[in-house]
Amino acid sequence: MKKNFILVLVILAAVILMTFACGQAMLVPGGTTTTTTTTTTIAPAPNIVITDDQGAELISGGSFSWPRSLLASTSGHVTLTIQNNGNLGLTLTGSPLVDLSGDSVITVKTQPGAAALDPDGSMTFVLEFSPLVAGSYSTILSISSNDPDLALFTCTVNAKGISPEIHVTDDASVDIASSG
């Protein structure tokens, strides 16, 4: 009787060891054990990620708002970064590399310096906003690449031009209201 009890404990210990050593072990009725092991292989691939100058990620299909409104007849710049978070080289395939379509007051001031980007590498490009008059503006940012999951990155860029605000005061520094 003691021998049978010890034998059961030894078998139970062996099943537990197999569970930790080989993956998932399953005791099948009748006293046999089956073990399955799952292996996942990730194929090498590039992975494009675009971030703003604060490090926030732009989402393809989403929108990016210009950091601040600009006075009409002035201009401002924003630097965006293209990152390759994949484990294979990223190639930008568009011509131009970064394309805009929409309001012409938002332009690419500086294109990326190269079309190829190593894994974990990054490069920048610069957008310029130069509103001529007050108003809301938008354009579509497009970047084509060899990323198998995101061959065409698109994002709406929104910006706002404003009119200067004029305050007129009398000699006593009192605001004089506008008549319309």
Short mmCIF file of N, CA and C in Angstrom, two decimals:
data_model
loop_
_atom_site.label_atom_id
_atom_site.label_comp_id
_atom_site.label_asym_id
_atom_site.label_seq_id
_atom_site.Cartn_x
_atom_site.Cartn_y
_atom_site.Cartn_z
N MET A 1 0.82 -1.18 0.00
CA MET A 1 0.00 0.00 0.00
C MET A 1 0.87 1.25 0.00
N LYS A 2 1.92 1.27 0.85
CA LYS A 2 2.82 2.41 0.89
C LYS A 2 3.54 2.59 -0.43
N LYS A 3 3.90 1.48 -1.08
CA LYS A 3 4.60 1.55 -2.35
C LYS A 3 3.72 2.20 -3.41
N ASN A 4 2.43 1.83 -3.43
CA ASN A 4 1.50 2.43 -4.40
C ASN A 4 1.35 3.93 -4.15
N PHE A 5 1.26 4.33 -2.88
CA PHE A 5 1.12 5.73 -2.52
C PHE A 5 2.35 6.52 -2.96
N ILE A 6 3.54 5.98 -2.73
CA ILE A 6 4.79 6.63 -3.13
C ILE A 6 4.87 6.72 -4.66
N LEU A 7 4.44 5.67 -5.33
CA LEU A 7 4.45 5.65 -6.79
C LEU A 7 3.53 6.75 -7.35
N VAL A 8 2.36 6.93 -6.75
CA VAL A 8 1.44 7.99 -7.17
C VAL A 8 2.07 9.36 -6.95
N LEU A 9 2.75 9.57 -5.83
CA LEU A 9 3.41 10.84 -5.57
C LEU A 9 4.53 11.11 -6.58
N VAL A 10 5.27 10.08 -6.93
CA VAL A 10 6.36 10.22 -7.90
C VAL A 10 5.78 10.61 -9.27
N ILE A 11 4.70 9.97 -9.68
CA ILE A 11 4.07 10.29 -10.96
C ILE A 11 3.54 11.71 -10.94
N LEU A 12 2.90 12.12 -9.86
CA LEU A 12 2.37 13.46 -9.72
C LEU A 12 3.50 14.49 -9.79
N ALA A 13 4.60 14.22 -9.11
CA ALA A 13 5.76 15.13 -9.16
C ALA A 13 6.31 15.21 -10.58
N ALA A 14 6.35 14.13 -11.31
CA ALA A 14 6.84 14.11 -12.68
C ALA A 14 5.94 14.96 -13.58
N VAL A 15 4.62 14.87 -13.39
CA VAL A 15 3.68 15.68 -14.18
C VAL A 15 3.90 17.16 -13.90
N ILE A 16 4.08 17.52 -12.65
CA ILE A 16 4.33 18.92 -12.29
C ILE A 16 5.63 19.41 -12.90
N LEU A 17 6.68 18.60 -12.84
CA LEU A 17 7.96 18.98 -13.45
C LEU A 17 7.83 19.15 -14.96
N MET A 18 7.08 18.29 -15.61
CA MET A 18 6.88 18.40 -17.06
C MET A 18 6.13 19.69 -17.39
N THR A 19 5.19 20.08 -16.54
CA THR A 19 4.45 21.32 -16.77
C THR A 19 5.40 22.51 -16.79
N PHE A 20 6.32 22.58 -15.84
CA PHE A 20 7.25 23.69 -15.78
C PHE A 20 8.35 23.60 -16.83
N ALA A 21 8.78 22.40 -17.16
CA ALA A 21 9.91 22.23 -18.07
C ALA A 21 9.51 22.25 -19.53
N CYS A 22 8.32 21.78 -19.89
CA CYS A 22 7.96 21.57 -21.30
C CYS A 22 6.81 22.42 -21.78
N GLY A 23 6.23 23.21 -21.00
CA GLY A 23 5.08 23.98 -21.46
C GLY A 23 3.87 23.57 -20.66
N GLN A 24 2.78 23.30 -21.36
CA GLN A 24 1.55 22.93 -20.70
C GLN A 24 1.40 21.41 -20.73
N ALA A 25 1.28 20.81 -19.58
CA ALA A 25 1.06 19.36 -19.51
C ALA A 25 -0.39 19.12 -19.13
N MET A 26 -0.97 18.08 -19.70
CA MET A 26 -2.35 17.79 -19.41
C MET A 26 -2.47 16.30 -19.11
N LEU A 27 -3.06 15.98 -17.98
CA LEU A 27 -3.25 14.58 -17.60
C LEU A 27 -4.54 14.09 -18.25
N VAL A 28 -4.41 13.07 -19.07
CA VAL A 28 -5.54 12.52 -19.79
C VAL A 28 -6.06 11.32 -19.00
N PRO A 29 -7.40 11.16 -18.95
CA PRO A 29 -7.93 9.99 -18.23
C PRO A 29 -7.28 8.70 -18.72
N GLY A 30 -6.97 7.85 -17.82
CA GLY A 30 -6.29 6.61 -18.14
C GLY A 30 -4.83 6.66 -17.73
N GLY A 31 -4.38 7.81 -17.21
CA GLY A 31 -3.04 7.90 -16.66
C GLY A 31 -1.97 8.36 -17.63
N THR A 32 -2.32 8.70 -18.86
CA THR A 32 -1.28 9.16 -19.79
C THR A 32 -1.20 10.68 -19.74
N THR A 33 -0.09 11.21 -20.15
CA THR A 33 0.13 12.64 -20.13
C THR A 33 0.44 13.12 -21.54
N THR A 34 -0.21 14.24 -21.95
CA THR A 34 0.14 14.86 -23.23
C THR A 34 0.68 16.24 -22.95
N THR A 35 1.65 16.64 -23.72
CA THR A 35 2.28 17.95 -23.54
C THR A 35 2.25 18.70 -24.86
N THR A 36 1.88 19.99 -24.79
CA THR A 36 1.93 20.83 -25.98
C THR A 36 2.80 22.05 -25.69
N THR A 37 3.59 22.43 -26.66
CA THR A 37 4.43 23.61 -26.53
C THR A 37 4.14 24.52 -27.71
N THR A 38 3.93 25.82 -27.46
CA THR A 38 3.65 26.79 -28.52
C THR A 38 4.83 27.72 -28.67
N THR A 39 5.29 27.87 -29.90
CA THR A 39 6.38 28.79 -30.20
C THR A 39 5.88 29.80 -31.20
N THR A 40 6.05 31.08 -30.92
CA THR A 40 5.65 32.14 -31.84
C THR A 40 6.90 32.77 -32.42
N THR A 41 6.95 32.83 -33.74
CA THR A 41 8.08 33.46 -34.41
C THR A 41 7.58 34.74 -35.06
N ILE A 42 8.25 35.83 -34.80
CA ILE A 42 7.88 37.11 -35.39
C ILE A 42 8.79 37.34 -36.58
N ALA A 43 8.17 37.49 -37.75
CA ALA A 43 8.93 37.71 -38.96
C ALA A 43 9.54 39.11 -38.93
N PRO A 44 10.76 39.25 -39.42
CA PRO A 44 11.37 40.59 -39.47
C PRO A 44 10.53 41.52 -40.34
N ALA A 45 10.31 42.73 -39.85
CA ALA A 45 9.52 43.71 -40.59
C ALA A 45 9.82 45.12 -40.08
N PRO A 46 9.73 46.12 -40.96
CA PRO A 46 9.83 47.50 -40.49
C PRO A 46 8.53 47.91 -39.81
N ASN A 47 8.58 48.97 -39.00
CA ASN A 47 7.39 49.48 -38.31
C ASN A 47 7.50 51.00 -38.22
N ILE A 48 6.71 51.71 -39.03
CA ILE A 48 6.78 53.17 -39.06
C ILE A 48 5.96 53.77 -37.92
N VAL A 49 6.55 54.76 -37.25
CA VAL A 49 5.89 55.51 -36.18
C VAL A 49 6.25 56.99 -36.41
N ILE A 50 5.24 57.86 -36.34
CA ILE A 50 5.45 59.30 -36.51
C ILE A 50 5.14 59.96 -35.18
N THR A 51 6.05 60.83 -34.70
CA THR A 51 5.82 61.55 -33.44
C THR A 51 6.00 63.04 -33.66
N ASP A 52 5.35 63.84 -32.80
CA ASP A 52 5.52 65.29 -32.86
C ASP A 52 6.73 65.70 -32.02
N ASP A 53 6.98 67.00 -31.95
CA ASP A 53 8.17 67.48 -31.24
C ASP A 53 8.07 67.33 -29.72
N GLN A 54 6.91 66.89 -29.22
CA GLN A 54 6.75 66.59 -27.79
C GLN A 54 6.83 65.09 -27.52
N GLY A 55 7.02 64.29 -28.58
CA GLY A 55 7.11 62.84 -28.43
C GLY A 55 5.78 62.11 -28.51
N ALA A 56 4.68 62.84 -28.74
CA ALA A 56 3.37 62.20 -28.85
C ALA A 56 3.24 61.54 -30.23
N GLU A 57 2.70 60.33 -30.23
CA GLU A 57 2.57 59.58 -31.48
C GLU A 57 1.36 60.06 -32.28
N LEU A 58 1.56 60.29 -33.57
CA LEU A 58 0.47 60.60 -34.49
C LEU A 58 -0.12 59.27 -34.93
N ILE A 59 -1.42 59.21 -35.05
CA ILE A 59 -2.12 57.98 -35.42
C ILE A 59 -2.55 58.08 -36.88
N SER A 60 -2.23 57.05 -37.65
CA SER A 60 -2.66 57.03 -39.05
C SER A 60 -4.18 57.01 -39.09
N GLY A 61 -4.74 57.89 -39.92
CA GLY A 61 -6.19 58.04 -39.98
C GLY A 61 -6.71 59.06 -38.98
N GLY A 62 -5.84 59.56 -38.11
CA GLY A 62 -6.23 60.53 -37.10
C GLY A 62 -5.91 61.95 -37.54
N SER A 63 -5.75 62.82 -36.56
CA SER A 63 -5.44 64.21 -36.89
C SER A 63 -4.40 64.77 -35.92
N PHE A 64 -3.73 65.81 -36.40
CA PHE A 64 -2.71 66.51 -35.63
C PHE A 64 -3.06 67.99 -35.69
N SER A 65 -3.15 68.64 -34.55
CA SER A 65 -3.44 70.07 -34.51
C SER A 65 -2.17 70.85 -34.28
N TRP A 66 -2.00 71.91 -35.09
CA TRP A 66 -0.83 72.78 -34.96
C TRP A 66 -0.76 73.25 -33.52
N PRO A 67 0.43 73.27 -32.93
CA PRO A 67 0.56 73.56 -31.49
C PRO A 67 -0.06 74.88 -31.03
N ARG A 68 -0.11 75.90 -31.90
CA ARG A 68 -0.70 77.18 -31.49
C ARG A 68 -1.23 77.89 -32.72
N SER A 69 -2.20 78.76 -32.51
CA SER A 69 -2.72 79.59 -33.61
C SER A 69 -1.67 80.63 -33.97
N LEU A 70 -1.66 81.00 -35.24
CA LEU A 70 -0.69 81.99 -35.71
C LEU A 70 -1.41 83.20 -36.27
N LEU A 71 -0.81 84.35 -36.08
CA LEU A 71 -1.34 85.57 -36.68
C LEU A 71 -1.23 85.47 -38.19
N ALA A 72 -2.24 85.99 -38.87
CA ALA A 72 -2.18 86.02 -40.33
C ALA A 72 -0.92 86.78 -40.75
N SER A 73 -0.33 86.35 -41.85
CA SER A 73 0.89 86.94 -42.42
C SER A 73 2.14 86.63 -41.59
N THR A 74 2.09 85.60 -40.75
CA THR A 74 3.29 85.12 -40.05
C THR A 74 3.46 83.65 -40.41
N SER A 75 4.52 83.05 -39.93
CA SER A 75 4.69 81.62 -40.19
C SER A 75 5.25 80.93 -38.95
N GLY A 76 5.03 79.65 -38.89
CA GLY A 76 5.55 78.84 -37.79
C GLY A 76 5.92 77.47 -38.31
N HIS A 77 6.77 76.78 -37.56
CA HIS A 77 7.28 75.47 -37.97
C HIS A 77 7.03 74.44 -36.88
N VAL A 78 6.88 73.20 -37.31
CA VAL A 78 6.80 72.08 -36.38
C VAL A 78 7.66 70.96 -36.96
N THR A 79 8.45 70.33 -36.10
CA THR A 79 9.32 69.22 -36.51
C THR A 79 8.65 67.91 -36.11
N LEU A 80 8.48 67.02 -37.08
CA LEU A 80 7.93 65.69 -36.83
C LEU A 80 9.03 64.66 -37.06
N THR A 81 8.94 63.55 -36.36
CA THR A 81 9.97 62.51 -36.42
C THR A 81 9.38 61.21 -36.97
N ILE A 82 10.09 60.61 -37.92
CA ILE A 82 9.75 59.29 -38.43
C ILE A 82 10.67 58.31 -37.72
N GLN A 83 10.10 57.30 -37.07
CA GLN A 83 10.87 56.29 -36.36
C GLN A 83 10.60 54.93 -37.00
N ASN A 84 11.60 54.07 -36.96
CA ASN A 84 11.43 52.67 -37.37
C ASN A 84 11.56 51.83 -36.12
N ASN A 85 10.43 51.40 -35.56
CA ASN A 85 10.44 50.56 -34.36
C ASN A 85 10.46 49.08 -34.71
N GLY A 86 10.68 48.76 -35.98
CA GLY A 86 10.71 47.37 -36.41
C GLY A 86 12.10 46.77 -36.31
N ASN A 87 12.22 45.54 -36.82
CA ASN A 87 13.51 44.83 -36.77
C ASN A 87 14.07 44.59 -38.17
N LEU A 88 13.58 45.37 -39.13
CA LEU A 88 14.07 45.33 -40.51
C LEU A 88 14.05 46.75 -41.04
N GLY A 89 14.90 47.08 -41.99
CA GLY A 89 15.00 48.44 -42.51
C GLY A 89 13.69 48.96 -43.07
N LEU A 90 13.40 50.24 -42.81
CA LEU A 90 12.21 50.93 -43.31
C LEU A 90 12.62 51.76 -44.51
N THR A 91 11.85 51.68 -45.59
CA THR A 91 12.11 52.48 -46.78
C THR A 91 10.89 53.33 -47.08
N LEU A 92 11.08 54.65 -47.17
CA LEU A 92 10.01 55.54 -47.60
C LEU A 92 9.94 55.45 -49.11
N THR A 93 8.76 55.17 -49.66
CA THR A 93 8.64 54.87 -51.08
C THR A 93 7.95 55.95 -51.89
N GLY A 94 7.46 57.00 -51.24
CA GLY A 94 6.74 58.04 -51.96
C GLY A 94 7.67 59.03 -52.63
N SER A 95 7.10 59.79 -53.57
CA SER A 95 7.84 60.88 -54.20
C SER A 95 6.88 62.05 -54.32
N PRO A 96 7.04 63.05 -53.48
CA PRO A 96 8.09 63.25 -52.48
C PRO A 96 7.93 62.28 -51.30
N LEU A 97 8.95 62.19 -50.47
CA LEU A 97 8.92 61.26 -49.32
C LEU A 97 7.76 61.58 -48.38
N VAL A 98 7.56 62.87 -48.09
CA VAL A 98 6.42 63.34 -47.28
C VAL A 98 5.59 64.22 -48.19
N ASP A 99 4.31 63.86 -48.34
CA ASP A 99 3.43 64.58 -49.26
C ASP A 99 2.28 65.21 -48.49
N LEU A 100 1.88 66.40 -48.94
CA LEU A 100 0.73 67.09 -48.37
C LEU A 100 -0.27 67.39 -49.48
N SER A 101 -1.55 67.24 -49.18
CA SER A 101 -2.58 67.63 -50.14
C SER A 101 -3.70 68.33 -49.37
N GLY A 102 -3.97 69.55 -49.75
CA GLY A 102 -4.99 70.34 -49.06
C GLY A 102 -4.62 71.80 -49.14
N ASP A 103 -4.86 72.52 -48.05
CA ASP A 103 -4.58 73.96 -48.02
C ASP A 103 -3.09 74.22 -48.23
N SER A 104 -2.78 75.10 -49.18
CA SER A 104 -1.39 75.34 -49.55
C SER A 104 -0.62 76.20 -48.56
N VAL A 105 -1.27 76.67 -47.50
CA VAL A 105 -0.55 77.45 -46.48
C VAL A 105 0.18 76.54 -45.50
N ILE A 106 -0.06 75.22 -45.59
CA ILE A 106 0.69 74.24 -44.81
C ILE A 106 1.56 73.49 -45.81
N THR A 107 2.87 73.56 -45.62
CA THR A 107 3.81 72.97 -46.58
C THR A 107 4.89 72.16 -45.86
N VAL A 108 5.60 71.34 -46.64
CA VAL A 108 6.78 70.64 -46.11
C VAL A 108 7.96 71.58 -46.34
N LYS A 109 8.51 72.13 -45.28
CA LYS A 109 9.66 73.03 -45.40
C LYS A 109 10.94 72.23 -45.64
N THR A 110 11.09 71.09 -44.91
CA THR A 110 12.27 70.25 -45.04
C THR A 110 11.84 68.79 -45.11
N GLN A 111 12.18 68.10 -46.21
CA GLN A 111 11.90 66.67 -46.36
C GLN A 111 12.89 65.87 -45.51
N PRO A 112 12.57 64.60 -45.19
CA PRO A 112 13.55 63.75 -44.50
C PRO A 112 14.83 63.66 -45.33
N GLY A 113 15.95 63.49 -44.64
CA GLY A 113 17.26 63.47 -45.30
C GLY A 113 17.55 62.24 -46.12
N ALA A 114 16.79 61.18 -45.94
CA ALA A 114 17.04 59.93 -46.67
C ALA A 114 15.74 59.15 -46.78
N ALA A 115 15.73 58.17 -47.69
CA ALA A 115 14.54 57.33 -47.85
C ALA A 115 14.63 56.05 -47.01
N ALA A 116 15.82 55.70 -46.53
CA ALA A 116 16.02 54.45 -45.79
C ALA A 116 16.31 54.74 -44.32
N LEU A 117 15.77 53.89 -43.47
CA LEU A 117 15.93 54.05 -42.03
C LEU A 117 16.16 52.68 -41.41
N ASP A 118 17.28 52.53 -40.70
CA ASP A 118 17.62 51.27 -40.03
C ASP A 118 16.67 50.99 -38.87
N PRO A 119 16.59 49.74 -38.41
CA PRO A 119 15.79 49.44 -37.22
C PRO A 119 16.22 50.32 -36.05
N ASP A 120 15.25 50.80 -35.30
CA ASP A 120 15.46 51.69 -34.15
C ASP A 120 16.03 53.04 -34.54
N GLY A 121 16.02 53.37 -35.83
CA GLY A 121 16.51 54.66 -36.29
C GLY A 121 15.40 55.68 -36.38
N SER A 122 15.78 56.94 -36.56
CA SER A 122 14.79 58.01 -36.70
C SER A 122 15.36 59.12 -37.58
N MET A 123 14.47 59.91 -38.17
CA MET A 123 14.84 61.09 -38.94
C MET A 123 13.67 62.06 -38.87
N THR A 124 13.93 63.31 -39.16
CA THR A 124 12.91 64.34 -39.00
C THR A 124 12.55 64.99 -40.33
N PHE A 125 11.42 65.66 -40.31
CA PHE A 125 11.02 66.56 -41.39
C PHE A 125 10.29 67.73 -40.75
N VAL A 126 10.20 68.84 -41.48
CA VAL A 126 9.65 70.07 -40.90
C VAL A 126 8.47 70.54 -41.74
N LEU A 127 7.35 70.83 -41.05
CA LEU A 127 6.19 71.43 -41.69
C LEU A 127 6.17 72.92 -41.38
N GLU A 128 5.66 73.70 -42.32
CA GLU A 128 5.54 75.15 -42.12
C GLU A 128 4.09 75.55 -42.35
N PHE A 129 3.60 76.44 -41.48
CA PHE A 129 2.25 77.00 -41.60
C PHE A 129 2.38 78.50 -41.75
N SER A 130 1.86 79.03 -42.87
CA SER A 130 1.97 80.46 -43.17
C SER A 130 0.61 81.00 -43.61
N PRO A 131 -0.29 81.26 -42.66
CA PRO A 131 -1.62 81.76 -43.04
C PRO A 131 -1.55 83.19 -43.57
N LEU A 132 -2.24 83.45 -44.66
CA LEU A 132 -2.28 84.80 -45.20
C LEU A 132 -3.42 85.61 -44.57
N VAL A 133 -4.49 84.92 -44.22
CA VAL A 133 -5.65 85.55 -43.58
C VAL A 133 -6.10 84.64 -42.44
N ALA A 134 -6.92 85.22 -41.55
CA ALA A 134 -7.46 84.43 -40.45
C ALA A 134 -8.37 83.33 -40.99
N GLY A 135 -8.36 82.19 -40.34
CA GLY A 135 -9.23 81.09 -40.75
C GLY A 135 -8.67 79.75 -40.31
N SER A 136 -9.47 78.71 -40.53
CA SER A 136 -9.05 77.35 -40.21
C SER A 136 -8.55 76.68 -41.48
N TYR A 137 -7.48 75.91 -41.35
CA TYR A 137 -6.85 75.27 -42.50
C TYR A 137 -6.59 73.81 -42.17
N SER A 138 -6.58 72.98 -43.23
CA SER A 138 -6.22 71.57 -43.03
C SER A 138 -5.62 71.00 -44.30
N THR A 139 -4.81 69.98 -44.11
CA THR A 139 -4.17 69.27 -45.21
C THR A 139 -3.98 67.82 -44.79
N ILE A 140 -3.82 66.95 -45.76
CA ILE A 140 -3.58 65.54 -45.46
C ILE A 140 -2.08 65.25 -45.61
N LEU A 141 -1.47 64.76 -44.55
CA LEU A 141 -0.08 64.33 -44.55
C LEU A 141 -0.06 62.86 -44.97
N SER A 142 0.77 62.53 -45.97
CA SER A 142 0.87 61.15 -46.46
C SER A 142 2.33 60.72 -46.54
N ILE A 143 2.62 59.53 -46.00
CA ILE A 143 3.96 58.95 -46.08
C ILE A 143 3.81 57.48 -46.49
N SER A 144 4.34 57.13 -47.66
CA SER A 144 4.31 55.74 -48.14
C SER A 144 5.60 55.05 -47.72
N SER A 145 5.49 53.75 -47.37
CA SER A 145 6.68 53.01 -46.95
C SER A 145 6.49 51.53 -47.21
N ASN A 146 7.53 50.76 -46.88
CA ASN A 146 7.47 49.31 -47.01
C ASN A 146 6.99 48.62 -45.73
N ASP A 147 6.40 49.36 -44.79
CA ASP A 147 5.82 48.76 -43.59
C ASP A 147 4.65 47.87 -44.02
N PRO A 148 4.71 46.56 -43.78
CA PRO A 148 3.64 45.67 -44.26
C PRO A 148 2.29 45.93 -43.59
N ASP A 149 2.28 46.51 -42.41
CA ASP A 149 1.03 46.78 -41.71
C ASP A 149 0.49 48.17 -41.98
N LEU A 150 1.35 49.08 -42.46
CA LEU A 150 0.95 50.48 -42.66
C LEU A 150 1.72 51.06 -43.85
N ALA A 151 1.39 50.56 -45.04
CA ALA A 151 2.11 50.99 -46.24
C ALA A 151 1.87 52.46 -46.57
N LEU A 152 0.71 53.00 -46.17
CA LEU A 152 0.41 54.42 -46.38
C LEU A 152 -0.06 55.02 -45.06
N PHE A 153 0.80 55.84 -44.48
CA PHE A 153 0.45 56.57 -43.25
C PHE A 153 -0.22 57.87 -43.69
N THR A 154 -1.42 58.15 -43.18
CA THR A 154 -2.10 59.42 -43.47
C THR A 154 -2.58 60.04 -42.16
N CYS A 155 -2.55 61.35 -42.13
CA CYS A 155 -2.98 62.08 -40.94
C CYS A 155 -3.43 63.47 -41.38
N THR A 156 -4.55 63.94 -40.87
CA THR A 156 -5.01 65.30 -41.17
C THR A 156 -4.27 66.28 -40.26
N VAL A 157 -3.70 67.32 -40.87
CA VAL A 157 -3.02 68.38 -40.11
C VAL A 157 -3.94 69.59 -40.11
N ASN A 158 -4.33 70.02 -38.91
CA ASN A 158 -5.21 71.18 -38.74
C ASN A 158 -4.43 72.35 -38.15
N ALA A 159 -4.71 73.56 -38.66
CA ALA A 159 -4.04 74.76 -38.14
C ALA A 159 -5.03 75.92 -38.20
N LYS A 160 -4.75 76.93 -37.39
CA LYS A 160 -5.65 78.09 -37.34
C LYS A 160 -4.85 79.37 -37.41
N GLY A 161 -5.26 80.24 -38.35
CA GLY A 161 -4.70 81.59 -38.44
C GLY A 161 -5.67 82.56 -37.80
N ILE A 162 -5.16 83.49 -37.05
CA ILE A 162 -6.02 84.45 -36.35
C ILE A 162 -5.65 85.88 -36.74
N SER A 163 -6.60 86.80 -36.57
CA SER A 163 -6.35 88.22 -36.81
C SER A 163 -5.77 88.83 -35.55
N PRO A 164 -4.93 89.83 -35.72
CA PRO A 164 -4.40 90.48 -34.52
C PRO A 164 -5.53 91.18 -33.76
N GLU A 165 -5.44 91.17 -32.47
CA GLU A 165 -6.42 91.84 -31.63
C GLU A 165 -5.90 93.23 -31.31
N ILE A 166 -6.73 94.21 -31.54
CA ILE A 166 -6.31 95.60 -31.33
C ILE A 166 -7.07 96.15 -30.13
N HIS A 167 -6.35 96.73 -29.19
CA HIS A 167 -6.94 97.40 -28.03
C HIS A 167 -6.63 98.89 -28.13
N VAL A 168 -7.67 99.70 -28.15
CA VAL A 168 -7.51 101.15 -28.21
C VAL A 168 -7.88 101.70 -26.85
N THR A 169 -7.02 102.54 -26.30
CA THR A 169 -7.28 103.13 -24.99
C THR A 169 -7.20 104.65 -25.12
N ASP A 170 -7.91 105.33 -24.20
CA ASP A 170 -7.78 106.79 -24.17
C ASP A 170 -6.62 107.16 -23.26
N ASP A 171 -6.44 108.41 -22.98
CA ASP A 171 -5.30 108.85 -22.17
C ASP A 171 -5.33 108.30 -20.75
N ALA A 172 -6.50 107.86 -20.28
CA ALA A 172 -6.62 107.32 -18.92
C ALA A 172 -6.47 105.80 -18.92
N SER A 173 -5.99 105.21 -20.02
CA SER A 173 -5.79 103.77 -20.15
C SER A 173 -7.09 102.99 -19.98
N VAL A 174 -8.20 103.53 -20.45
CA VAL A 174 -9.48 102.85 -20.41
C VAL A 174 -9.75 102.31 -21.81
N ASP A 175 -10.11 100.99 -21.89
CA ASP A 175 -10.44 100.42 -23.20
C ASP A 175 -11.62 101.11 -23.81
N ILE A 176 -11.54 101.42 -25.08
CA ILE A 176 -12.64 102.00 -25.82
C ILE A 176 -13.27 100.87 -26.60
N ALA A 177 -14.56 100.66 -26.41
CA ALA A 177 -15.26 99.54 -27.04
C ALA A 177 -15.34 99.73 -28.56
N SER A 178 -15.30 98.62 -29.25
CA SER A 178 -15.42 98.64 -30.70
C SER A 178 -16.88 98.84 -31.06
N SER A 179 -17.14 99.54 -32.16
CA SER A 179 -18.51 99.76 -32.58
C SER A 179 -18.94 98.76 -33.62
N GLY A 180 -18.20 97.72 -33.75
CA GLY A 180 -18.64 96.66 -34.64
C GLY A 180 -17.60 96.32 -35.62
#
